[in-house]
Amino acid sequence: MKPSEVYILRQSSAFQEIIFYVISVIEQEIEGVELLFKWGIPYFYYHKKPFIYIAPNKTKGFVDVGFARGFQLHLHQSILIDENRNTVKSLRYFNIDSVDDSVLRDLIQEAKLLYKKIA
């Protein structure tokens, strides 16, 4: 098993449900992403660059879905959380029902445009 899979399976069932759902949406929306285990958390890479991380916060009870270039995103700014970070903005999910599928997909598609391969 890959380190990212082991990490996910060690989370609570509520967190696993959110994480597996977010992973499935990312993989549906973008071809060629790679799920790695970086900085102690599952981290998607796109075109060999950091793209989106998934970080459960057991203390505060949410899963943080962070966009590596979040400050360059324009959609859904009222929902994205920066929390004094310089480049990353994230969505926070406290349960599976709090996941707004259209917002997640919109942001993934917008973030993808920031990684256009230079021909």
PDB file of C-alpha atoms in Angstrom:
ATOM      1  CA  MET A   1       0.000   0.000   0.000  1.00  0.00           C
ATOM      2  CA  LYS A   2       1.139   3.542  -0.751  1.00  0.00           C
ATOM      3  CA  PRO A   3       1.923   5.857   2.188  1.00  0.00           C
ATOM      4  CA  SER A   4      -0.990   8.147   1.281  1.00  0.00           C
ATOM      5  CA  GLU A   5      -3.401   5.188   1.371  1.00  0.00           C
ATOM      6  CA  VAL A   6      -2.097   4.041   4.761  1.00  0.00           C
ATOM      7  CA  TYR A   7      -2.481   7.587   6.098  1.00  0.00           C
ATOM      8  CA  ILE A   8      -6.072   7.854   4.864  1.00  0.00           C
ATOM      9  CA  LEU A   9      -7.051   4.482   6.311  1.00  0.00           C
ATOM     10  CA  ARG A  10      -5.770   5.609   9.726  1.00  0.00           C
ATOM     11  CA  GLN A  11      -8.276   8.471   9.800  1.00  0.00           C
ATOM     12  CA  SER A  12     -11.745   8.283  11.352  1.00  0.00           C
ATOM     13  CA  SER A  13     -14.527   6.944   9.150  1.00  0.00           C
ATOM     14  CA  ALA A  14     -16.063  10.437   8.903  1.00  0.00           C
ATOM     15  CA  PHE A  15     -12.766  11.891   7.651  1.00  0.00           C
ATOM     16  CA  GLN A  16     -12.222   8.931   5.314  1.00  0.00           C
ATOM     17  CA  GLU A  17     -15.606   9.534   3.710  1.00  0.00           C
ATOM     18  CA  ILE A  18     -14.733  13.166   2.995  1.00  0.00           C
ATOM     19  CA  ILE A  19     -11.192  12.358   1.833  1.00  0.00           C
ATOM     20  CA  PHE A  20     -12.248   9.568  -0.531  1.00  0.00           C
ATOM     21  CA  TYR A  21     -14.979  11.764  -1.980  1.00  0.00           C
ATOM     22  CA  VAL A  22     -12.601  14.686  -2.586  1.00  0.00           C
ATOM     23  CA  ILE A  23     -10.056  12.324  -4.163  1.00  0.00           C
ATOM     24  CA  SER A  24     -12.701  10.905  -6.503  1.00  0.00           C
ATOM     25  CA  VAL A  25     -13.793  14.396  -7.588  1.00  0.00           C
ATOM     26  CA  ILE A  26     -10.202  15.524  -8.232  1.00  0.00           C
ATOM     27  CA  GLU A  27      -9.476  12.386 -10.265  1.00  0.00           C
ATOM     28  CA  GLN A  28     -12.709  12.821 -12.263  1.00  0.00           C
ATOM     29  CA  GLU A  29     -12.014  16.468 -13.010  1.00  0.00           C
ATOM     30  CA  ILE A  30      -8.342  16.264 -13.938  1.00  0.00           C
ATOM     31  CA  GLU A  31      -6.516  13.657 -15.913  1.00  0.00           C
ATOM     32  CA  GLY A  32      -2.881  13.171 -15.021  1.00  0.00           C
ATOM     33  CA  VAL A  33      -2.901  14.123 -11.339  1.00  0.00           C
ATOM     34  CA  GLU A  34      -0.712  12.053  -9.054  1.00  0.00           C
ATOM     35  CA  LEU A  35      -1.503  11.439  -5.390  1.00  0.00           C
ATOM     36  CA  LEU A  36       1.705  11.470  -3.354  1.00  0.00           C
ATOM     37  CA  PHE A  37       2.511  11.605   0.346  1.00  0.00           C
ATOM     38  CA  LYS A  38       4.345  14.887   0.932  1.00  0.00           C
ATOM     39  CA  TRP A  39       4.904  16.857   4.136  1.00  0.00           C
ATOM     40  CA  GLY A  40       3.074  14.124   6.055  1.00  0.00           C
ATOM     41  CA  ILE A  41      -0.232  14.440   4.156  1.00  0.00           C
ATOM     42  CA  PRO A  42      -1.809  13.271   0.870  1.00  0.00           C
ATOM     43  CA  TYR A  43      -0.868  15.810  -1.784  1.00  0.00           C
ATOM     44  CA  PHE A  44      -1.957  15.846  -5.431  1.00  0.00           C
ATOM     45  CA  TYR A  45       0.637  16.910  -7.957  1.00  0.00           C
ATOM     46  CA  TYR A  46      -0.237  18.140 -11.430  1.00  0.00           C
ATOM     47  CA  HIS A  47       2.457  18.520 -14.090  1.00  0.00           C
ATOM     48  CA  LYS A  48       4.932  17.548 -11.334  1.00  0.00           C
ATOM     49  CA  LYS A  49       3.952  20.608  -9.270  1.00  0.00           C
ATOM     50  CA  PRO A  50       2.089  20.787  -5.925  1.00  0.00           C
ATOM     51  CA  PHE A  51      -1.614  21.149  -6.703  1.00  0.00           C
ATOM     52  CA  ILE A  52      -4.071  20.226  -3.919  1.00  0.00           C
ATOM     53  CA  TYR A  53      -3.482  18.754  -0.477  1.00  0.00           C
ATOM     54  CA  ILE A  54      -5.903  16.995   1.827  1.00  0.00           C
ATOM     55  CA  ALA A  55      -5.180  17.505   5.525  1.00  0.00           C
ATOM     56  CA  PRO A  56      -7.454  16.253   8.296  1.00  0.00           C
ATOM     57  CA  ASN A  57      -7.386  18.366  11.452  1.00  0.00           C
ATOM     58  CA  LYS A  58      -8.479  16.078  14.278  1.00  0.00           C
ATOM     59  CA  THR A  59      -8.274  18.817  16.906  1.00  0.00           C
ATOM     60  CA  LYS A  60     -10.663  21.177  15.118  1.00  0.00           C
ATOM     61  CA  GLY A  61     -12.693  18.430  13.428  1.00  0.00           C
ATOM     62  CA  PHE A  62     -12.376  19.279   9.747  1.00  0.00           C
ATOM     63  CA  VAL A  63     -10.657  18.181   6.561  1.00  0.00           C
ATOM     64  CA  ASP A  64      -8.684  20.984   4.914  1.00  0.00           C
ATOM     65  CA  VAL A  65      -8.567  20.824   1.110  1.00  0.00           C
ATOM     66  CA  GLY A  66      -5.806  23.257   0.222  1.00  0.00           C
ATOM     67  CA  PHE A  67      -5.061  24.738  -3.178  1.00  0.00           C
ATOM     68  CA  ALA A  68      -1.332  25.363  -3.583  1.00  0.00           C
ATOM     69  CA  ARG A  69      -1.951  28.449  -5.724  1.00  0.00           C
ATOM     70  CA  GLY A  70      -5.090  29.473  -3.882  1.00  0.00           C
ATOM     71  CA  PHE A  71      -4.327  33.193  -3.881  1.00  0.00           C
ATOM     72  CA  GLN A  72      -4.418  33.146  -7.672  1.00  0.00           C
ATOM     73  CA  LEU A  73      -7.971  31.776  -7.723  1.00  0.00           C
ATOM     74  CA  HIS A  74     -10.859  34.169  -8.384  1.00  0.00           C
ATOM     75  CA  LEU A  75     -13.945  32.006  -7.929  1.00  0.00           C
ATOM     76  CA  HIS A  76     -15.635  31.500  -4.560  1.00  0.00           C
ATOM     77  CA  GLN A  77     -13.339  33.841  -2.622  1.00  0.00           C
ATOM     78  CA  SER A  78     -15.960  34.222   0.099  1.00  0.00           C
ATOM     79  CA  ILE A  79     -15.692  30.500   0.857  1.00  0.00           C
ATOM     80  CA  LEU A  80     -11.925  30.018   0.566  1.00  0.00           C
ATOM     81  CA  ILE A  81      -9.937  30.331   3.788  1.00  0.00           C
ATOM     82  CA  ASP A  82      -6.472  31.896   3.828  1.00  0.00           C
ATOM     83  CA  GLU A  83      -5.806  31.880   7.594  1.00  0.00           C
ATOM     84  CA  ASN A  84      -2.679  34.055   7.347  1.00  0.00           C
ATOM     85  CA  ARG A  85      -1.102  31.905   4.630  1.00  0.00           C
ATOM     86  CA  ASN A  86       0.774  33.486   1.726  1.00  0.00           C
ATOM     87  CA  THR A  87      -0.080  31.220  -1.196  1.00  0.00           C
ATOM     88  CA  VAL A  88      -2.513  28.528  -0.052  1.00  0.00           C
ATOM     89  CA  LYS A  89      -6.253  28.916   0.309  1.00  0.00           C
ATOM     90  CA  SER A  90      -8.468  26.056   1.342  1.00  0.00           C
ATOM     91  CA  LEU A  91     -11.938  24.653   1.690  1.00  0.00           C
ATOM     92  CA  ARG A  92     -12.860  23.186   5.071  1.00  0.00           C
ATOM     93  CA  TYR A  93     -15.234  20.279   5.421  1.00  0.00           C
ATOM     94  CA  PHE A  94     -16.623  19.268   8.814  1.00  0.00           C
ATOM     95  CA  ASN A  95     -18.766  16.440   7.387  1.00  0.00           C
ATOM     96  CA  ILE A  96     -19.630  14.930   4.023  1.00  0.00           C
ATOM     97  CA  ASP A  97     -22.821  17.021   3.810  1.00  0.00           C
ATOM     98  CA  SER A  98     -20.785  20.234   3.969  1.00  0.00           C
ATOM     99  CA  VAL A  99     -19.059  19.401   0.660  1.00  0.00           C
ATOM    100  CA  ASP A 100     -20.515  21.622  -2.058  1.00  0.00           C
ATOM    101  CA  ASP A 101     -19.771  19.590  -5.153  1.00  0.00           C
ATOM    102  CA  SER A 102     -20.141  22.446  -7.636  1.00  0.00           C
ATOM    103  CA  VAL A 103     -17.810  24.748  -5.648  1.00  0.00           C
ATOM    104  CA  LEU A 104     -15.185  22.008  -5.348  1.00  0.00           C
ATOM    105  CA  ARG A 105     -15.358  21.217  -9.072  1.00  0.00           C
ATOM    106  CA  ASP A 106     -15.294  24.919 -10.050  1.00  0.00           C
ATOM    107  CA  LEU A 107     -12.160  25.534  -7.992  1.00  0.00           C
ATOM    108  CA  ILE A 108     -10.410  22.419  -9.280  1.00  0.00           C
ATOM    109  CA  GLN A 109     -11.068  23.494 -12.860  1.00  0.00           C
ATOM    110  CA  GLU A 110      -9.906  27.051 -12.191  1.00  0.00           C
ATOM    111  CA  ALA A 111      -6.782  25.810 -10.387  1.00  0.00           C
ATOM    112  CA  LYS A 112      -6.017  23.529 -13.321  1.00  0.00           C
ATOM    113  CA  LEU A 113      -5.761  26.567 -15.597  1.00  0.00           C
ATOM    114  CA  LEU A 114      -2.936  27.929 -13.431  1.00  0.00           C
ATOM    115  CA  TYR A 115      -0.848  24.884 -14.353  1.00  0.00           C
ATOM    116  CA  LYS A 116      -1.134  25.020 -18.130  1.00  0.00           C
ATOM    117  CA  LYS A 117       1.785  23.257 -19.688  1.00  0.00           C
ATOM    118  CA  ILE A 118       3.995  25.535 -21.733  1.00  0.00           C
ATOM    119  CA  ALA A 119       4.349  24.061 -25.201  1.00  0.00           C
TER     120      ALA A 119
END
